[in-house]
């Protein structure tokens, strides 16, 4: 799903990977910073969004600050033959915020399906994990919940200037 | 956070349009001015309620690489090792978790080669094996939190 971006697209990425200017007309401020026309900047961002380069433009809350203190990464060992189908089913649960298939790292790490689950306390999170376990049924050969204790870093994407075409 | 803050966070998690006045819609919904929306966003970023405001890039859609990795870091070395890891701009997220594998981080780089260079570097400088768990398939990414 690679797509072609040009130097100005990369300049927009480099300028906004830390965030958008906070202004009533943020795209105009950005355009001014980059010495591009506002319509050009908006057109490029819209195209990047249409092509999946930008997932969306918006707010990322700190879930701790919103009261979600029991943030668990639930990890599951399911047979490879049915992991695609089960991953789709788990990802479709309304409370699962991310769901990925990942490689095992044997013998230390037997889990191949990851589902992030958040709750205001562990009881709430565990009830959600129990729903995943119920959905997987006998296909679940083992699971574990890794609660986050502390955010050590959360900056998101920071492409090096050269890579970002700056 | 008051009711208006919650409305803004809920609405703006879903994204906003790319247009000259992207806050106009949410301002009207909240019954405040666009200037007030911007001032509230500034405050929510400052007090840590929001970790970010802007475009969310899918680096894989333009040749980039995003790798989840885990390490088993002894408690006594944690501060030193985390400081070293977080010094890499490519370390985009890093979480301390309750498990034998206690440090979980994401390396985001412009290409797979650069991501692997950072992972190998961290491995060599810390002397701790890095367990690489790149995604095989994405089933759902839609993190939304009711504020």
mmCIF file of C-alpha atoms in Angstrom:
data_model
loop_
_atom_site.group_PDB
_atom_site.id
_atom_site.type_symbol
_atom_site.label_atom_id
_atom_site.label_comp_id
_atom_site.label_asym_id
_atom_site.label_seq_id
_atom_site.Cartn_x
_atom_site.Cartn_y
_atom_site.Cartn_z
ATOM 1 C CA UNK A 1 0.000 0.000 0.000
ATOM 2 C CA UNK A 2 2.882 2.273 -0.738
ATOM 3 C CA UNK A 3 2.037 5.572 -2.230
ATOM 4 C CA UNK A 4 3.996 8.335 -3.818
ATOM 5 C CA UNK A 5 4.610 11.462 -1.803
ATOM 6 C CA UNK A 6 6.602 14.429 -3.012
ATOM 7 C CA UNK A 7 8.939 16.822 -1.195
ATOM 8 C CA UNK A 8 6.133 19.179 -0.151
ATOM 9 C CA UNK A 9 4.107 16.283 1.272
ATOM 10 C CA UNK A 10 7.136 15.301 3.354
ATOM 11 C CA UNK A 11 7.535 18.897 4.513
ATOM 12 C CA UNK A 12 3.927 18.845 5.694
ATOM 13 C CA UNK A 13 4.555 15.561 7.529
ATOM 14 C CA UNK A 14 7.723 16.921 9.155
ATOM 15 C CA UNK A 15 5.948 20.115 10.209
ATOM 16 C CA UNK A 16 2.898 18.384 11.719
ATOM 17 C CA UNK A 17 4.200 15.129 13.203
ATOM 18 C CA UNK A 18 4.506 16.963 16.520
ATOM 19 C CA UNK A 19 1.054 18.485 16.137
ATOM 20 C CA UNK A 20 -0.967 21.015 14.180
ATOM 21 C CA UNK A 21 -0.671 24.764 14.949
ATOM 22 C CA UNK A 22 -3.414 25.716 17.394
ATOM 23 C CA UNK A 23 -5.270 28.486 15.651
ATOM 24 C CA UNK A 24 -8.750 29.153 14.345
ATOM 25 C CA UNK A 25 -7.400 28.515 10.827
ATOM 26 C CA UNK A 26 -4.667 25.943 11.538
ATOM 27 C CA UNK A 27 -4.103 24.938 7.909
ATOM 28 C CA UNK A 28 -3.544 28.555 6.925
ATOM 29 C CA UNK A 29 -0.964 28.987 9.694
ATOM 30 C CA UNK A 30 0.744 25.794 8.563
ATOM 31 C CA UNK A 31 0.733 26.977 4.954
ATOM 32 C CA UNK A 32 2.306 30.247 5.986
ATOM 33 C CA UNK A 33 5.051 28.408 7.909
ATOM 34 C CA UNK A 34 5.805 26.295 4.853
ATOM 35 C CA UNK A 35 5.398 29.141 2.364
ATOM 36 C CA UNK A 36 2.779 27.213 0.448
ATOM 37 C CA UNK A 37 -0.727 28.224 -0.573
ATOM 38 C CA UNK A 38 -3.378 27.226 1.978
ATOM 39 C CA UNK A 39 -5.423 25.473 -0.728
ATOM 40 C CA UNK A 40 -2.371 23.455 -1.702
ATOM 41 C CA UNK A 41 -1.730 22.369 1.910
ATOM 42 C CA UNK A 42 -5.376 21.424 2.441
ATOM 43 C CA UNK A 43 -5.503 19.584 -0.890
ATOM 44 C CA UNK A 44 -2.407 17.594 0.004
ATOM 45 C CA UNK A 45 -3.662 16.695 3.479
ATOM 46 C CA UNK A 46 -7.019 15.643 2.062
ATOM 47 C CA UNK A 47 -5.300 13.440 -0.538
ATOM 48 C CA UNK A 48 -3.052 11.914 2.137
ATOM 49 C CA UNK A 49 -6.131 11.148 4.178
ATOM 50 C CA UNK A 50 -7.941 9.636 1.186
ATOM 51 C CA UNK A 51 -4.950 7.373 0.556
ATOM 52 C CA UNK A 52 -4.555 6.284 4.183
ATOM 53 C CA UNK A 53 -1.284 8.135 4.822
ATOM 54 C CA UNK A 54 -3.201 10.209 7.371
ATOM 55 C CA UNK A 55 -5.613 8.119 9.443
ATOM 56 C CA UNK A 56 -7.402 11.222 10.694
ATOM 57 C CA UNK A 57 -6.693 14.720 11.937
ATOM 58 C CA UNK A 58 -7.776 15.185 15.496
ATOM 59 C CA UNK A 59 -7.198 14.782 19.199
ATOM 60 C CA UNK A 60 -5.392 11.947 20.965
ATOM 61 C CA UNK A 61 -6.496 11.858 24.593
ATOM 62 C CA UNK A 62 -4.233 10.682 27.357
ATOM 63 C CA UNK A 63 -6.389 7.814 28.566
ATOM 64 C CA UNK A 64 -4.994 8.060 32.108
ATOM 65 C CA UNK A 65 -6.146 11.668 32.306
ATOM 66 C CA UNK A 66 -9.627 10.575 31.208
ATOM 67 C CA UNK A 67 -9.819 8.126 34.109
ATOM 68 C CA UNK A 68 -8.857 4.925 32.298
ATOM 69 C CA UNK A 69 -6.320 3.648 34.788
ATOM 70 C CA UNK A 70 -6.467 -0.089 34.097
ATOM 71 C CA UNK A 71 -4.970 -0.327 30.622
ATOM 72 C CA UNK A 72 -4.288 -3.900 29.692
ATOM 73 C CA UNK A 73 -2.624 -5.453 26.705
ATOM 74 C CA UNK A 74 -4.352 -8.820 26.492
ATOM 75 C CA UNK A 75 -2.355 -11.421 24.591
ATOM 76 C CA UNK A 76 -3.674 -14.752 23.353
ATOM 77 C CA UNK A 77 -2.245 -17.974 21.999
ATOM 78 C CA UNK A 78 -4.597 -19.256 19.297
ATOM 79 C CA UNK A 79 -3.965 -21.796 16.546
ATOM 80 C CA UNK A 80 -2.443 -20.217 13.437
ATOM 81 C CA UNK A 81 -5.104 -21.856 11.293
ATOM 82 C CA UNK A 82 -7.892 -19.791 12.851
ATOM 83 C CA UNK A 83 -6.098 -16.632 13.996
ATOM 84 C CA UNK A 84 -7.306 -14.548 11.006
ATOM 85 C CA UNK A 85 -10.934 -15.302 11.629
ATOM 86 C CA UNK A 86 -10.667 -14.956 15.418
ATOM 87 C CA UNK A 87 -8.678 -11.729 15.123
ATOM 88 C CA UNK A 88 -11.481 -10.195 13.083
ATOM 89 C CA UNK A 89 -14.037 -11.289 15.679
ATOM 90 C CA UNK A 90 -12.006 -9.919 18.610
ATOM 91 C CA UNK A 91 -11.243 -6.669 16.747
ATOM 92 C CA UNK A 92 -14.970 -6.216 16.156
ATOM 93 C CA UNK A 93 -15.748 -6.179 19.907
ATOM 94 C CA UNK A 94 -16.763 -2.595 20.707
ATOM 95 C CA UNK A 95 -14.375 -2.179 23.638
ATOM 96 C CA UNK A 96 -11.223 -3.447 21.902
ATOM 97 C CA UNK A 97 -9.260 -0.359 20.822
ATOM 98 C CA UNK A 98 -6.497 -2.095 18.856
ATOM 99 C CA UNK A 99 -6.205 -5.682 17.657
ATOM 100 C CA UNK A 100 -3.162 -7.135 15.935
ATOM 101 C CA UNK A 101 -1.766 -10.474 14.892
ATOM 102 C CA UNK A 102 1.914 -10.757 15.758
ATOM 103 C CA UNK A 103 4.603 -13.430 15.542
ATOM 104 C CA UNK A 104 5.322 -15.721 18.490
ATOM 105 C CA UNK A 105 8.764 -15.548 20.042
ATOM 106 C CA UNK A 106 9.247 -19.078 21.289
ATOM 107 C CA UNK A 107 9.858 -20.351 23.872
ATOM 108 C CA UNK A 108 9.472 -17.106 25.836
ATOM 109 C CA UNK A 109 6.443 -15.679 24.123
ATOM 110 C CA UNK A 110 3.707 -17.991 22.812
ATOM 111 C CA UNK A 111 1.061 -15.320 22.126
ATOM 112 C CA UNK A 112 0.078 -14.411 18.561
ATOM 113 C CA UNK A 113 -3.019 -12.221 19.019
ATOM 114 C CA UNK A 114 -2.963 -8.861 20.825
ATOM 115 C CA UNK A 115 -6.046 -6.901 21.917
ATOM 116 C CA UNK A 116 -5.861 -3.660 23.903
ATOM 117 C CA UNK A 117 -8.512 -3.302 26.588
ATOM 118 C CA UNK A 118 -9.056 -0.299 28.841
ATOM 119 C CA UNK A 119 -11.061 0.150 32.014
ATOM 120 C CA UNK A 120 -11.476 2.615 34.835
ATOM 121 C CA UNK A 121 -10.321 -0.157 37.178
ATOM 122 C CA UNK A 122 -9.066 -3.712 36.850
ATOM 123 C CA UNK A 123 -12.471 -5.228 37.554
ATOM 124 C CA UNK A 124 -13.847 -3.439 34.508
ATOM 125 C CA UNK A 125 -10.883 -4.482 32.352
ATOM 126 C CA UNK A 126 -11.024 -8.078 33.548
ATOM 127 C CA UNK A 127 -14.724 -8.296 32.684
ATOM 128 C CA UNK A 128 -13.821 -7.281 29.122
ATOM 129 C CA UNK A 129 -10.973 -9.806 28.980
ATOM 130 C CA UNK A 130 -13.445 -12.463 30.120
ATOM 131 C CA UNK A 131 -15.672 -11.563 27.164
ATOM 132 C CA UNK A 132 -12.762 -12.116 24.778
ATOM 133 C CA UNK A 133 -12.028 -15.464 26.468
ATOM 134 C CA UNK A 134 -15.670 -16.451 26.057
ATOM 135 C CA UNK A 135 -15.615 -15.510 22.376
ATOM 136 C CA UNK A 136 -12.440 -17.510 21.724
ATOM 137 C CA UNK A 137 -13.666 -20.509 23.712
ATOM 138 C CA UNK A 138 -11.611 -23.647 23.174
ATOM 139 C CA UNK A 139 -9.453 -21.871 20.567
ATOM 140 C CA UNK A 140 -7.771 -20.003 23.461
ATOM 141 C CA UNK A 141 -4.742 -22.074 24.426
ATOM 142 C CA UNK A 142 -3.472 -19.539 26.916
ATOM 143 C CA UNK A 143 -3.621 -15.839 27.611
ATOM 144 C CA UNK A 144 -2.234 -13.114 29.789
ATOM 145 C CA UNK A 145 -2.993 -9.435 30.513
ATOM 146 C CA UNK A 146 -0.066 -7.031 30.736
ATOM 147 C CA UNK A 147 -1.214 -3.939 32.614
ATOM 148 C CA UNK A 148 0.658 -0.750 31.918
ATOM 149 C CA UNK A 149 2.297 0.676 35.023
ATOM 150 C CA UNK A 150 3.703 3.833 33.528
ATOM 151 C CA UNK A 151 3.945 5.693 30.226
ATOM 152 C CA UNK A 152 7.684 6.064 29.629
ATOM 153 C CA UNK A 153 7.303 7.934 26.341
ATOM 154 C CA UNK A 154 4.445 8.863 24.052
ATOM 155 C CA UNK A 155 5.582 11.209 21.321
ATOM 156 C CA UNK A 156 4.422 9.311 18.240
ATOM 157 C CA UNK A 157 6.060 9.516 14.868
ATOM 158 C CA UNK A 158 9.259 11.589 14.575
ATOM 159 C CA UNK A 159 10.872 11.053 11.210
ATOM 160 C CA UNK A 160 14.483 12.192 10.998
ATOM 161 C CA UNK A 161 14.824 15.430 8.988
ATOM 162 C CA UNK A 162 16.557 13.669 6.066
ATOM 163 C CA UNK A 163 13.823 11.051 5.806
ATOM 164 C CA UNK A 164 11.182 13.721 6.072
ATOM 165 C CA UNK A 165 12.729 15.511 3.146
ATOM 166 C CA UNK A 166 13.478 18.663 5.101
ATOM 167 C CA UNK B 1 -12.494 18.941 32.442
ATOM 168 C CA UNK B 2 -15.990 20.337 32.210
ATOM 169 C CA UNK B 3 -18.850 19.245 29.977
ATOM 170 C CA UNK B 4 -17.682 21.344 27.045
ATOM 171 C CA UNK B 5 -14.144 19.921 27.294
ATOM 172 C CA UNK B 6 -15.616 16.419 27.218
ATOM 173 C CA UNK B 7 -17.721 17.234 24.189
ATOM 174 C CA UNK B 8 -14.658 18.614 22.388
ATOM 175 C CA UNK B 9 -12.475 15.613 23.235
ATOM 176 C CA UNK B 10 -15.183 13.156 22.195
ATOM 177 C CA UNK B 11 -15.884 14.964 18.936
ATOM 178 C CA UNK B 12 -12.292 15.723 17.972
ATOM 179 C CA UNK B 13 -11.118 12.137 18.593
ATOM 180 C CA UNK B 14 -13.137 11.246 15.530
ATOM 181 C CA UNK B 15 -11.221 13.769 13.507
ATOM 182 C CA UNK B 16 -12.020 17.090 11.927
ATOM 183 C CA UNK B 17 -12.462 18.218 8.338
ATOM 184 C CA UNK B 18 -9.663 19.668 6.240
ATOM 185 C CA UNK B 19 -11.023 23.132 5.493
ATOM 186 C CA UNK B 20 -10.409 26.793 6.257
ATOM 187 C CA UNK B 21 -12.395 26.712 9.523
ATOM 188 C CA UNK B 22 -12.136 23.138 10.803
ATOM 189 C CA UNK B 23 -13.360 24.044 14.324
ATOM 190 C CA UNK B 24 -16.517 25.804 13.157
ATOM 191 C CA UNK B 25 -18.684 22.678 13.366
ATOM 192 C CA UNK B 26 -17.586 21.594 16.822
ATOM 193 C CA UNK B 27 -17.773 25.198 18.086
ATOM 194 C CA UNK B 28 -21.388 25.416 17.015
ATOM 195 C CA UNK B 29 -22.136 22.027 18.579
ATOM 196 C CA UNK B 30 -20.619 23.202 21.876
ATOM 197 C CA UNK B 31 -22.186 26.661 21.680
ATOM 198 C CA UNK B 32 -18.845 28.447 21.934
ATOM 199 C CA UNK B 33 -16.657 30.407 19.510
ATOM 200 C CA UNK B 34 -13.864 28.912 17.423
ATOM 201 C CA UNK B 35 -11.408 30.978 19.486
ATOM 202 C CA UNK B 36 -12.749 29.298 22.635
ATOM 203 C CA UNK B 37 -12.271 25.872 21.058
ATOM 204 C CA UNK B 38 -8.627 26.691 20.328
ATOM 205 C CA UNK B 39 -8.060 28.075 23.853
ATOM 206 C CA UNK B 40 -9.577 24.945 25.398
ATOM 207 C CA UNK B 41 -7.439 22.676 23.211
ATOM 208 C CA UNK B 42 -4.358 24.608 24.297
ATOM 209 C CA UNK B 43 -5.256 24.073 27.942
ATOM 210 C CA UNK B 44 -6.070 20.358 27.471
ATOM 211 C CA UNK B 45 -2.680 19.821 25.832
ATOM 212 C CA UNK B 46 -0.915 21.773 28.555
ATOM 213 C CA UNK B 47 -2.533 19.919 31.439
ATOM 214 C CA UNK B 48 -1.899 16.543 29.777
ATOM 215 C CA UNK B 49 -5.529 15.581 29.106
ATOM 216 C CA UNK B 50 -4.593 15.366 25.434
ATOM 217 C CA UNK B 51 -1.283 13.871 24.410
ATOM 218 C CA UNK B 52 -1.460 15.194 20.898
ATOM 219 C CA UNK B 53 -3.485 17.232 18.442
ATOM 220 C CA UNK B 54 -2.942 16.946 14.710
ATOM 221 C CA UNK B 55 -2.701 14.455 11.866
ATOM 222 C CA UNK B 56 -2.186 10.797 12.803
ATOM 223 C CA UNK B 57 0.116 9.339 10.199
ATOM 224 C CA UNK B 58 0.129 5.737 9.090
ATOM 225 C CA UNK B 59 3.831 5.467 8.389
ATOM 226 C CA UNK B 60 3.420 2.098 6.661
ATOM 227 C CA UNK B 61 1.333 3.720 3.946
ATOM 228 C CA UNK B 62 4.406 5.571 2.711
ATOM 229 C CA UNK B 63 7.172 3.013 3.033
ATOM 230 C CA UNK B 64 7.829 3.456 6.723
ATOM 231 C CA UNK B 65 8.114 0.816 9.378
ATOM 232 C CA UNK B 66 6.461 0.454 12.763
ATOM 233 C CA UNK B 67 7.788 -2.297 15.055
ATOM 234 C CA UNK B 68 6.551 -3.283 18.509
ATOM 235 C CA UNK B 69 9.329 -4.708 20.653
ATOM 236 C CA UNK B 70 9.703 -5.975 24.208
ATOM 237 C CA UNK B 71 12.577 -6.309 26.637
ATOM 238 C CA UNK B 72 13.178 -7.802 30.073
ATOM 239 C CA UNK B 73 14.884 -4.970 31.938
ATOM 240 C CA UNK B 74 16.096 -5.545 35.539
ATOM 241 C CA UNK B 75 14.372 -3.081 37.907
ATOM 242 C CA UNK B 76 17.671 -1.571 39.048
ATOM 243 C CA UNK B 77 18.692 -0.709 35.471
ATOM 244 C CA UNK B 78 15.320 0.597 34.393
ATOM 245 C CA UNK B 79 15.947 4.308 34.637
ATOM 246 C CA UNK B 80 19.277 4.177 32.854
ATOM 247 C CA UNK B 81 18.083 1.889 30.065
ATOM 248 C CA UNK B 82 14.817 3.738 29.479
ATOM 249 C CA UNK B 83 16.739 7.018 29.289
ATOM 250 C CA UNK B 84 19.013 5.521 26.669
ATOM 251 C CA UNK B 85 16.109 4.093 24.631
ATOM 252 C CA UNK B 86 13.996 7.228 24.792
ATOM 253 C CA UNK B 87 16.916 9.209 23.417
ATOM 254 C CA UNK B 88 16.095 7.780 19.987
ATOM 255 C CA UNK B 89 13.510 9.933 18.186
ATOM 256 C CA UNK B 90 12.371 6.699 16.486
ATOM 257 C CA UNK B 91 11.168 5.336 19.849
ATOM 258 C CA UNK B 92 7.633 6.646 19.463
ATOM 259 C CA UNK B 93 5.975 4.982 22.461
ATOM 260 C CA UNK B 94 7.355 3.234 25.483
ATOM 261 C CA UNK B 95 5.362 1.586 28.266
ATOM 262 C CA UNK B 96 6.311 -0.092 31.504
ATOM 263 C CA UNK B 97 4.126 -3.183 31.939
ATOM 264 C CA UNK B 98 3.608 -5.778 34.642
ATOM 265 C CA UNK B 99 5.290 -8.862 33.203
ATOM 266 C CA UNK B 100 8.679 -10.528 32.890
ATOM 267 C CA UNK B 101 8.810 -8.600 29.606
ATOM 268 C CA UNK B 102 8.368 -5.252 31.339
ATOM 269 C CA UNK B 103 9.429 -2.665 28.747
ATOM 270 C CA UNK B 104 7.275 -2.440 25.600
ATOM 271 C CA UNK B 105 8.110 0.099 22.940
ATOM 272 C CA UNK B 106 7.356 1.014 19.357
ATOM 273 C CA UNK B 107 10.010 2.015 16.865
ATOM 274 C CA UNK B 108 8.673 4.154 14.006
ATOM 275 C CA UNK B 109 11.128 4.802 11.186
ATOM 276 C CA UNK B 110 11.174 5.961 7.584
ATOM 277 C CA UNK B 111 12.056 2.452 6.399
ATOM 278 C CA UNK B 112 12.537 -1.082 7.736
ATOM 279 C CA UNK B 113 16.328 -0.790 7.572
ATOM 280 C CA UNK B 114 16.392 2.230 9.871
ATOM 281 C CA UNK B 115 13.993 0.543 12.323
ATOM 282 C CA UNK B 116 16.237 -2.523 12.504
ATOM 283 C CA UNK B 117 19.328 -0.332 12.987
ATOM 284 C CA UNK B 118 17.690 1.327 16.013
ATOM 285 C CA UNK B 119 16.594 -2.030 17.460
ATOM 286 C CA UNK B 120 20.074 -3.528 17.021
ATOM 287 C CA UNK B 121 21.659 -0.423 18.504
ATOM 288 C CA UNK B 122 19.465 -0.634 21.600
ATOM 289 C CA UNK B 123 20.273 -4.331 21.915
ATOM 290 C CA UNK B 124 24.009 -3.715 21.692
ATOM 291 C CA UNK B 125 24.120 -0.695 23.961
ATOM 292 C CA UNK B 126 21.992 -2.314 26.678
ATOM 293 C CA UNK B 127 23.174 -5.905 26.298
ATOM 294 C CA UNK B 128 19.528 -7.000 26.622
ATOM 295 C CA UNK B 129 17.884 -9.023 23.840
ATOM 296 C CA UNK B 130 15.084 -7.157 22.060
ATOM 297 C CA UNK B 131 12.095 -9.311 21.196
ATOM 298 C CA UNK B 132 10.712 -7.992 17.889
ATOM 299 C CA UNK B 133 6.971 -8.378 17.409
ATOM 300 C CA UNK B 134 6.069 -6.574 14.170
ATOM 301 C CA UNK B 135 2.426 -6.872 13.259
ATOM 302 C CA UNK B 136 1.466 -9.658 10.899
ATOM 303 C CA UNK B 137 -2.006 -8.287 10.408
ATOM 304 C CA UNK B 138 -4.063 -5.404 11.722
ATOM 305 C CA UNK B 139 -7.574 -6.426 12.703
ATOM 306 C CA UNK B 140 -8.730 -3.155 14.173
ATOM 307 C CA UNK B 141 -7.297 0.230 15.091
ATOM 308 C CA UNK B 142 -9.876 2.588 16.397
ATOM 309 C CA UNK B 143 -8.876 3.687 19.856
ATOM 310 C CA UNK B 144 -11.618 5.972 21.134
ATOM 311 C CA UNK B 145 -12.133 6.888 24.753
ATOM 312 C CA UNK B 146 -15.342 8.328 26.065
ATOM 313 C CA UNK B 147 -14.311 11.487 27.876
#
